[in-house]
Short mmCIF file of C-alpha atoms in Angstrom, two decimals:
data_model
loop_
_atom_site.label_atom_id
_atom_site.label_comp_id
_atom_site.label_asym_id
_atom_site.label_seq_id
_atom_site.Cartn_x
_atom_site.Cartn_y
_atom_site.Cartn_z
CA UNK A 220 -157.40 274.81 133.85
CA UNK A 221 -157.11 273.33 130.10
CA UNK A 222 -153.92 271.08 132.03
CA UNK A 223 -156.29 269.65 134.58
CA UNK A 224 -159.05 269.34 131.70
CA UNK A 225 -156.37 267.52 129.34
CA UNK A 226 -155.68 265.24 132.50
CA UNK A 227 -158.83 264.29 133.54
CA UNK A 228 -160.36 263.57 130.30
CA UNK A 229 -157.42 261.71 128.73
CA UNK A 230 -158.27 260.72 125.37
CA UNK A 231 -159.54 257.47 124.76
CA UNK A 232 -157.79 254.18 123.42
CA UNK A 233 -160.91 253.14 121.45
CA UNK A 234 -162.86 249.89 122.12
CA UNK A 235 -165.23 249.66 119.27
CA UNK A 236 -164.16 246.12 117.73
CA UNK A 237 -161.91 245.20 120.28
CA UNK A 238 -164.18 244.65 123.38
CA UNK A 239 -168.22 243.49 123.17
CA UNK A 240 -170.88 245.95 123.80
CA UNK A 241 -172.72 245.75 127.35
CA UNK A 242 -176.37 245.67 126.10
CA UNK A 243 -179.03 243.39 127.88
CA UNK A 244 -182.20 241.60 126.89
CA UNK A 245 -184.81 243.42 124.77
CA UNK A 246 -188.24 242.78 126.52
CA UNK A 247 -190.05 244.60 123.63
CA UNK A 248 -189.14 241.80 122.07
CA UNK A 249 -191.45 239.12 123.78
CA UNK A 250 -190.64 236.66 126.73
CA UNK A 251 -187.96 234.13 124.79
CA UNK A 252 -185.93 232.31 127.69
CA UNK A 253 -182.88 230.94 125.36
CA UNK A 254 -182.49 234.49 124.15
CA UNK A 255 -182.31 235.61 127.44
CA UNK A 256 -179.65 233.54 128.20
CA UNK A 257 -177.53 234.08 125.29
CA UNK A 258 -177.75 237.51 125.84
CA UNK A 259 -176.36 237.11 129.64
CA UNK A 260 -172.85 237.53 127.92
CA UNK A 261 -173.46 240.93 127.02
CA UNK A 262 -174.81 242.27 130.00
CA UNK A 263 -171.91 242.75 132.84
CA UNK A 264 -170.89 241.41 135.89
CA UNK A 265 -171.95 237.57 136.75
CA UNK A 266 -174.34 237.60 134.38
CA UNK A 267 -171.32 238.12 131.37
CA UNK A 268 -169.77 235.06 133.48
CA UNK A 269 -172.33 232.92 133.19
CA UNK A 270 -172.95 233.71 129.62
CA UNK A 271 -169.29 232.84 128.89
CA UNK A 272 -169.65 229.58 130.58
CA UNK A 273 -172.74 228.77 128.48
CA UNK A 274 -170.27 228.73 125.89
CA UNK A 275 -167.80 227.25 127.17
CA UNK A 276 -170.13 224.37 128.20
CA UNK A 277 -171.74 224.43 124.81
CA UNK A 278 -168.20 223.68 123.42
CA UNK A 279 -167.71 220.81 125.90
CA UNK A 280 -170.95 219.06 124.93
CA UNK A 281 -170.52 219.72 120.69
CA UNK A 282 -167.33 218.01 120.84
CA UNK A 283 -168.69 215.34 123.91
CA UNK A 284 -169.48 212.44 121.16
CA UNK A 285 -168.90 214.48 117.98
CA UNK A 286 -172.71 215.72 117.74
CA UNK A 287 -174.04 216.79 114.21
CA UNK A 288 -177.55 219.08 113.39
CA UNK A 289 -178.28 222.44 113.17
CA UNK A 290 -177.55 223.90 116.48
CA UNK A 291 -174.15 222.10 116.54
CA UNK A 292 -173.12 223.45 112.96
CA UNK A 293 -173.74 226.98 114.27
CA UNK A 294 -171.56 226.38 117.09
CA UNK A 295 -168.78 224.35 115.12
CA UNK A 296 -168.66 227.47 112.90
CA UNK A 297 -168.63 229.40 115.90
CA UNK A 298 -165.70 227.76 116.87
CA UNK A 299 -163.95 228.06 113.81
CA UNK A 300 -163.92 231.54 113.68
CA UNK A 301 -163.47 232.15 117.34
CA UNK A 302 -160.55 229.89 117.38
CA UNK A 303 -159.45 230.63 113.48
CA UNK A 304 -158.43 226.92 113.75
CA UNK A 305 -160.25 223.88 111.98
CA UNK A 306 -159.71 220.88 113.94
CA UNK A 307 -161.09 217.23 113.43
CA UNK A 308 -163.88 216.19 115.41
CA UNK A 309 -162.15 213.07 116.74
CA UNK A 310 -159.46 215.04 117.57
CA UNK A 311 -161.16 217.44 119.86
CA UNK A 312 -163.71 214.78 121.04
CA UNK A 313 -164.43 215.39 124.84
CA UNK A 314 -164.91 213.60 128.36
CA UNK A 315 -166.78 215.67 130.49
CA UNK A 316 -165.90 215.30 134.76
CA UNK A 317 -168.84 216.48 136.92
CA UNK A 318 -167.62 217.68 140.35
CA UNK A 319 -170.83 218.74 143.42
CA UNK A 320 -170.70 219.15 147.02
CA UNK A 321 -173.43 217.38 149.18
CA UNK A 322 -175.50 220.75 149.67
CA UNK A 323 -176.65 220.54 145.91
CA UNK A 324 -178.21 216.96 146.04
CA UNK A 325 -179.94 218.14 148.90
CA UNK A 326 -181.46 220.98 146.96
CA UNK A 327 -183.30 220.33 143.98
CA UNK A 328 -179.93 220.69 141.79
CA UNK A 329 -180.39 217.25 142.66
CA UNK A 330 -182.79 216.62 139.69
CA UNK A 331 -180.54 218.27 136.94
CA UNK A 332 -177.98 215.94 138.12
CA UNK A 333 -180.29 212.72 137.94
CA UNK A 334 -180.80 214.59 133.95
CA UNK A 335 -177.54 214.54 132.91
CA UNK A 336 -176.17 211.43 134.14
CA UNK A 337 -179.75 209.62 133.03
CA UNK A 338 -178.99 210.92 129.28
CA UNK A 339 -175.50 209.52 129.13
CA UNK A 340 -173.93 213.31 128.70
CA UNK A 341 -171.26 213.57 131.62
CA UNK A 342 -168.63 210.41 131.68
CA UNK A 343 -167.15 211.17 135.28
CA UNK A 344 -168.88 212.09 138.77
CA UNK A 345 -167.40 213.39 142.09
CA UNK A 346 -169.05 214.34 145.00
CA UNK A 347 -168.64 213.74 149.04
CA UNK A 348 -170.23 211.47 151.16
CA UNK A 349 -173.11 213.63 151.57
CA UNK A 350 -173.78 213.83 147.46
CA UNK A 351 -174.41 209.79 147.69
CA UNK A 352 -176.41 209.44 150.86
CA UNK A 353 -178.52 212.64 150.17
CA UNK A 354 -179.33 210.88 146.81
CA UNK A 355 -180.56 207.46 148.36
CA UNK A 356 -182.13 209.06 151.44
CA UNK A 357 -184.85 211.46 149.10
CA UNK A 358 -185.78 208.17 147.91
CA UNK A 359 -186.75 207.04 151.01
CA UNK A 360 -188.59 210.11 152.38
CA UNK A 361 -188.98 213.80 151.53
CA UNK A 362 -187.03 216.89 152.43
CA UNK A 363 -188.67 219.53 153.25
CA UNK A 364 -188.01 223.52 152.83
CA UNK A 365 -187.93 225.62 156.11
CA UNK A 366 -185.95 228.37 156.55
CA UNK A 367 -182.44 229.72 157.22
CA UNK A 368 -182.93 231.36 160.64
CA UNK A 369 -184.93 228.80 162.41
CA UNK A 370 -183.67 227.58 165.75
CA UNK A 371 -181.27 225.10 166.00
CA UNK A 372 -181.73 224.14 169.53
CA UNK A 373 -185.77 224.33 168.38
CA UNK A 374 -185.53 222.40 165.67
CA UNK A 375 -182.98 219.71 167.85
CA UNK A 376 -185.89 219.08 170.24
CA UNK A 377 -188.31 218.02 166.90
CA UNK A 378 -186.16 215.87 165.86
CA UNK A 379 -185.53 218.07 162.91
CA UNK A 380 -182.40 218.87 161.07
CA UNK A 381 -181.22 221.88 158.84
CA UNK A 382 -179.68 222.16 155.84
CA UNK A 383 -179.47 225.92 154.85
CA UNK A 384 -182.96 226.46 154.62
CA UNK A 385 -184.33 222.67 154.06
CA UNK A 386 -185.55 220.44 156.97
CA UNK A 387 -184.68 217.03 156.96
CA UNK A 388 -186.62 214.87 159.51
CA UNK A 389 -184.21 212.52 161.76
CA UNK A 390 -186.54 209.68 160.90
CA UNK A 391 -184.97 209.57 157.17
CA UNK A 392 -181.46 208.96 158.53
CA UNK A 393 -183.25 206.34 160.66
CA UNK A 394 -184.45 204.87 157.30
CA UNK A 395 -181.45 205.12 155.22
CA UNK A 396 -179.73 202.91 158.11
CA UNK A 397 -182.84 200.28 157.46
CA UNK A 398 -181.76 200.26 154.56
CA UNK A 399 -178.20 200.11 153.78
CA UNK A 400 -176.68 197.82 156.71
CA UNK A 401 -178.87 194.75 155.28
CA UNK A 402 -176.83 195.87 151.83
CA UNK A 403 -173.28 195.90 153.78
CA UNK A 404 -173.76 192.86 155.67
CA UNK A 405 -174.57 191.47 151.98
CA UNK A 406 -170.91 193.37 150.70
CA UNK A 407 -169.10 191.21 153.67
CA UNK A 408 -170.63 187.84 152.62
CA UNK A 409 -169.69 188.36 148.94
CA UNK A 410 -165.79 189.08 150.57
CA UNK A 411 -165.29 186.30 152.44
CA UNK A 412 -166.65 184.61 149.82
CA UNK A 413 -165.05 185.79 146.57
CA UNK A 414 -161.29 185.94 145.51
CA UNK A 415 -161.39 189.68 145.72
CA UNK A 416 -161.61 190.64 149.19
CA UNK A 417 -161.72 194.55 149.02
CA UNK A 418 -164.51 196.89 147.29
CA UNK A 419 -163.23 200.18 145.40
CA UNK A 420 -165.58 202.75 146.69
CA UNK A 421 -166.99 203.44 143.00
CA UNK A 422 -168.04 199.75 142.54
CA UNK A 423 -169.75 200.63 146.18
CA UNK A 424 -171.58 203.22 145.14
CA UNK A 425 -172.60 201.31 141.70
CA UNK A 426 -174.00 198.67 144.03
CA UNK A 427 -176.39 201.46 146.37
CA UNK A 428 -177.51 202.32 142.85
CA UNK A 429 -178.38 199.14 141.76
CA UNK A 430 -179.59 198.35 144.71
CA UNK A 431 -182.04 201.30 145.41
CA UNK A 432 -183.71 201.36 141.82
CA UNK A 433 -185.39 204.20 141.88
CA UNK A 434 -185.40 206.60 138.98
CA UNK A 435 -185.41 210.05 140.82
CA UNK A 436 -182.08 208.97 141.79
CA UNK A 437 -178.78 210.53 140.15
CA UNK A 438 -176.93 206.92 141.28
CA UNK A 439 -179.65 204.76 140.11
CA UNK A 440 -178.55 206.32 136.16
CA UNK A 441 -174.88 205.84 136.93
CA UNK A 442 -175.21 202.34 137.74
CA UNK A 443 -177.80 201.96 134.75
CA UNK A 444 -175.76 203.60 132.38
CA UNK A 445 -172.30 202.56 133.82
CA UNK A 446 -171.31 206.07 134.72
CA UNK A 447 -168.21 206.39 137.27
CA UNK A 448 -169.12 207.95 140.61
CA UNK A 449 -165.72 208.61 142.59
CA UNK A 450 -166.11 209.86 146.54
CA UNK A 451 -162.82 210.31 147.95
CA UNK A 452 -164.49 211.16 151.69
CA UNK A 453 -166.81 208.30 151.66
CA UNK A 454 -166.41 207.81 155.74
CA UNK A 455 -167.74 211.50 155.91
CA UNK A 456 -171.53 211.80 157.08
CA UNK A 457 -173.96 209.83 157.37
CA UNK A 458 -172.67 207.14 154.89
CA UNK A 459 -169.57 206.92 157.44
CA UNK A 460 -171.82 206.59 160.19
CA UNK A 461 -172.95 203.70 158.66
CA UNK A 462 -170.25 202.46 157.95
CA UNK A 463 -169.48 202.89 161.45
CA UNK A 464 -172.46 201.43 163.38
CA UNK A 465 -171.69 198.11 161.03
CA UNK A 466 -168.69 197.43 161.82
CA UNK A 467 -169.84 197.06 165.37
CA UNK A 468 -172.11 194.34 164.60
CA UNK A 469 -170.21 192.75 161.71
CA UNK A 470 -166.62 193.07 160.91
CA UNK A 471 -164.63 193.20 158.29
CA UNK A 472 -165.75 194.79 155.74
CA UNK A 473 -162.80 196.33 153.51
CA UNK A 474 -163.26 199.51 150.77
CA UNK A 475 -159.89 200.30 149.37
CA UNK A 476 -159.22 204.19 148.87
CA UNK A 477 -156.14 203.43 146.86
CA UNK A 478 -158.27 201.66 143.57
CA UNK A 479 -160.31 204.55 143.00
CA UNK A 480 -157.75 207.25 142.76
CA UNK A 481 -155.59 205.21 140.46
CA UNK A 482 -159.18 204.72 138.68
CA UNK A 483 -159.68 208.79 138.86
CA UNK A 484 -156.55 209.73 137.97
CA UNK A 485 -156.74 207.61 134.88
CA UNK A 486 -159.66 208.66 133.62
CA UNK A 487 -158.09 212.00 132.46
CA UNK A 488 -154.06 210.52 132.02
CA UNK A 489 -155.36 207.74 129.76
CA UNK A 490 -158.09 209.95 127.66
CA UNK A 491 -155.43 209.75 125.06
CA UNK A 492 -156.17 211.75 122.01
CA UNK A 493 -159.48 213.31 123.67
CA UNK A 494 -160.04 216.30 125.61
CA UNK A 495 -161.16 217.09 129.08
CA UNK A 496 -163.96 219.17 130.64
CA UNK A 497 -164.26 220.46 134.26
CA UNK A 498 -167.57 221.21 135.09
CA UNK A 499 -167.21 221.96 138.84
CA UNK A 500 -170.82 223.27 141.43
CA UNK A 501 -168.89 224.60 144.50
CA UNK A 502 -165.66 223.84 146.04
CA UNK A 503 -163.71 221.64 148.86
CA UNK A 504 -162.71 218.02 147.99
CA UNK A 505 -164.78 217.33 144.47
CA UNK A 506 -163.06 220.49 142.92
CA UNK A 507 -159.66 219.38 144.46
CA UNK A 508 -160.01 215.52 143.09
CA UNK A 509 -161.04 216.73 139.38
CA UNK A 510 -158.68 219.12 139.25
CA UNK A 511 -155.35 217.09 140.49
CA UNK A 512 -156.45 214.28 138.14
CA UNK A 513 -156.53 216.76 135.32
CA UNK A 514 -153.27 218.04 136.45
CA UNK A 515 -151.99 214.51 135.71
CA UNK A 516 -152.43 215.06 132.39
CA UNK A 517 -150.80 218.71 132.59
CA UNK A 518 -154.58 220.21 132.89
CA UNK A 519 -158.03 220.05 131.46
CA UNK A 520 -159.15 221.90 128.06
CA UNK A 521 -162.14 223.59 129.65
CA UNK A 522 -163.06 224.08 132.73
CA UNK A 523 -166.39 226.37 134.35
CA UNK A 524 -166.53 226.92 138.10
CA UNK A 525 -170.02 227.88 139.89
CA UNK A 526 -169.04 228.54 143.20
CA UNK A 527 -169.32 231.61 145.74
CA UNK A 528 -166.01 231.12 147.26
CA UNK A 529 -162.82 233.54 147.44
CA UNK A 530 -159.71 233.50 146.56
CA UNK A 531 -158.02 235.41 149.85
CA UNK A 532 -157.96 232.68 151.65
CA UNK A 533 -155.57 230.48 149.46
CA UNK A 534 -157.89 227.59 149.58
CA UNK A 535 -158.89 225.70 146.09
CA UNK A 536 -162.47 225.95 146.88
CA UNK A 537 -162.00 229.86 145.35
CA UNK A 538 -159.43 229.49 143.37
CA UNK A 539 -160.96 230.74 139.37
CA UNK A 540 -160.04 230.04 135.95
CA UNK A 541 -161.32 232.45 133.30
CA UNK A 542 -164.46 230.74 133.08
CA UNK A 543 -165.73 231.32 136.64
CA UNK A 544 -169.19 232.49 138.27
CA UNK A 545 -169.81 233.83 141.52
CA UNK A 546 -172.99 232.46 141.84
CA UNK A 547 -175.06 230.51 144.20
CA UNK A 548 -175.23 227.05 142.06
CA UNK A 549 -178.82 226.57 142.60
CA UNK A 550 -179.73 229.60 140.76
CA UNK A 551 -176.64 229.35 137.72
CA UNK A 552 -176.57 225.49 137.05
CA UNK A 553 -180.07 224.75 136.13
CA UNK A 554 -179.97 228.04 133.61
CA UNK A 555 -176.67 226.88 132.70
CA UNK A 556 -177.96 223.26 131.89
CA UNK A 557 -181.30 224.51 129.99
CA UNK A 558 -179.26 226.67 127.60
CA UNK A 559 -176.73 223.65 126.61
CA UNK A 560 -177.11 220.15 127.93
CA UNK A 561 -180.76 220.05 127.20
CA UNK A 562 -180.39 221.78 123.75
CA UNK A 563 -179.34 218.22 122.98
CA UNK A 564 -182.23 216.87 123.87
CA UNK A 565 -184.75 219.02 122.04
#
């Protein structure tokens, strides 16, 4: 008996020092939000992992342009000791890629994207199709929220459309259409006109965000604040149904694929002396795009992943670095935004 006693409670290796203490928030305390997000890291599970990419993040957006004040000394010092290196702010100066499937800009992640991009504080964007024509399309009529188990063949005879559990009237695609072939047809006439006779799809989407001027919208601020917007699957959705229905009634018009990724790629190779970030909502071809370009430059410094995906499978969408959540994106990103990006801004 004092065998199976020694065996089962083995003594301990200790911890204390070694490994943080699982404790979480203190509501006796009072209702204080940023506390209750610094103190995700200590609580367990997803909530540790989104907690450690508050920090990561926080790292990212200190060394973005070099900031200086009170909050950033804390976390330079931070740093410092965490890292027990002292390193030059130029030298550890960082660009920051945003990567988002289409799903988000339909939700209302939508408006902490138009945030970030509007005050200058992520350099590069990549999305799909659906993350640009989502953007322009809310501008031009409202989606609504419904519900995930509504019927499909129900809502087909309405003339209604699902996303998860948003409804998006047909009659908005009908607009969007309205509006963009008049812009296309506009694209052709400047080819056959101009010396340059093909469009990189970034200097297409800069145009739709010139061109709808509206400032709920994410592409609006790129164009405004010259803010790259790659989308490597530009002939997916509705934007390639456009696409499509034009070149029926006007041919010609060219968008070369091959400008952009030479433009993507070098926006990590040719950071030169700065870091890289990888801020990355979800998986599929955005994650893919800002992660091969980082590879070019034999990978990024930081990188945080909000996704739900696995990793069984194989497939990029789940693969993790250290600094990943499980965690539907429309419940971690905004948290993960008020706790760093907007700390800037206070």
């Amino acid at each position: 008996m004092e065998s199976v006693h020694s065996t089962v409670f083995k003594e301990s290796e200790t911890l204390e020092g070694k490994c943080q203490k699982i404790q979480g928030y203190d509501f006796n305390k009072g209702v204080n939000y940023s506390q209750l997000l610094k103190s995700m890291v200590s609580i367990g599970f997803q909530a540790s992992n989104l907690g450690d990419a508050i920090e990561v993040v926080n790292e990212m957006v200190f060394f973005f342009n070099g900031l200086v004040g009170d909050f950033q000394m804390k976390l330079w010092w931070k740093v410092v000791v965490k890292k027990r290196e002292i390193r030059s702010l130029e030298s550890t100066k960082c660009k920051i890629f945003l990567g988002f499937t289409s799903n988000l800009i339909s939700f209302g992640v939508r408006d902490t994207v138009s945030y970030l991009v509007q005050h200058r504080m992520v350099e590069v964007v990549v999305t799909t199709a659906g993350g640009i024509e989502e953007d322009l399309i809310k501008c031009l009529a409202h989606t609504y929220k419904g519900d995930f188990n509504l019927d499909g063949a129900h809502l087909r005879s309405k003339g209604l459309n699902r996303i998860g559990n948003l409804l998006v009237p047909n009659d908005n695609y009908c607009k969007f259409e309205d509006w963009i072939i008049p812009i296309f047809d506009q694209m052709l006439e400047e080819q056959k006109t101009e010396v340059k006779t093909t469009l990189d799809p970034s200097k297409v989407i800069a145009r739709l965000g010139k061109e709808i001027n509206d400032e709920s919208s994410y592409l609006y601020w790129v164009y405004k604040n010259g803010i790259l917007v790659f989308c490597p699957g530009m002939i997916d959705g509705s934007l390639g149904d456009m696409l499509y229905f034009h070149s029926f009634r006007n041919l010609g018009l060219v968008i070369d694929i091959v400008q952009d990724i030479r433009a993507m790629n070098g926006e990590a190779v040719h950071a030169n002396h700065r870091k890289t970030g990888m801020i990355i909502l979800g998986g599929g071809l955005p994650k893919h795009q800002i992660c091969n370009a980082n590879m070019m430059r034999n990978g990024a410094d930081y990188a945080v992943f909000i996704n739900t995906a696995q990793e069984f499978d194989g497939s990029d969408s789940g693969a993790q670095p250290d600094e990943a959540v499980h965690c539907d994106a429309t419940i971690a990103f905004p948290l993960l935004v008020a706790e760093t990006f907007a700390q800037k801004c206070i």
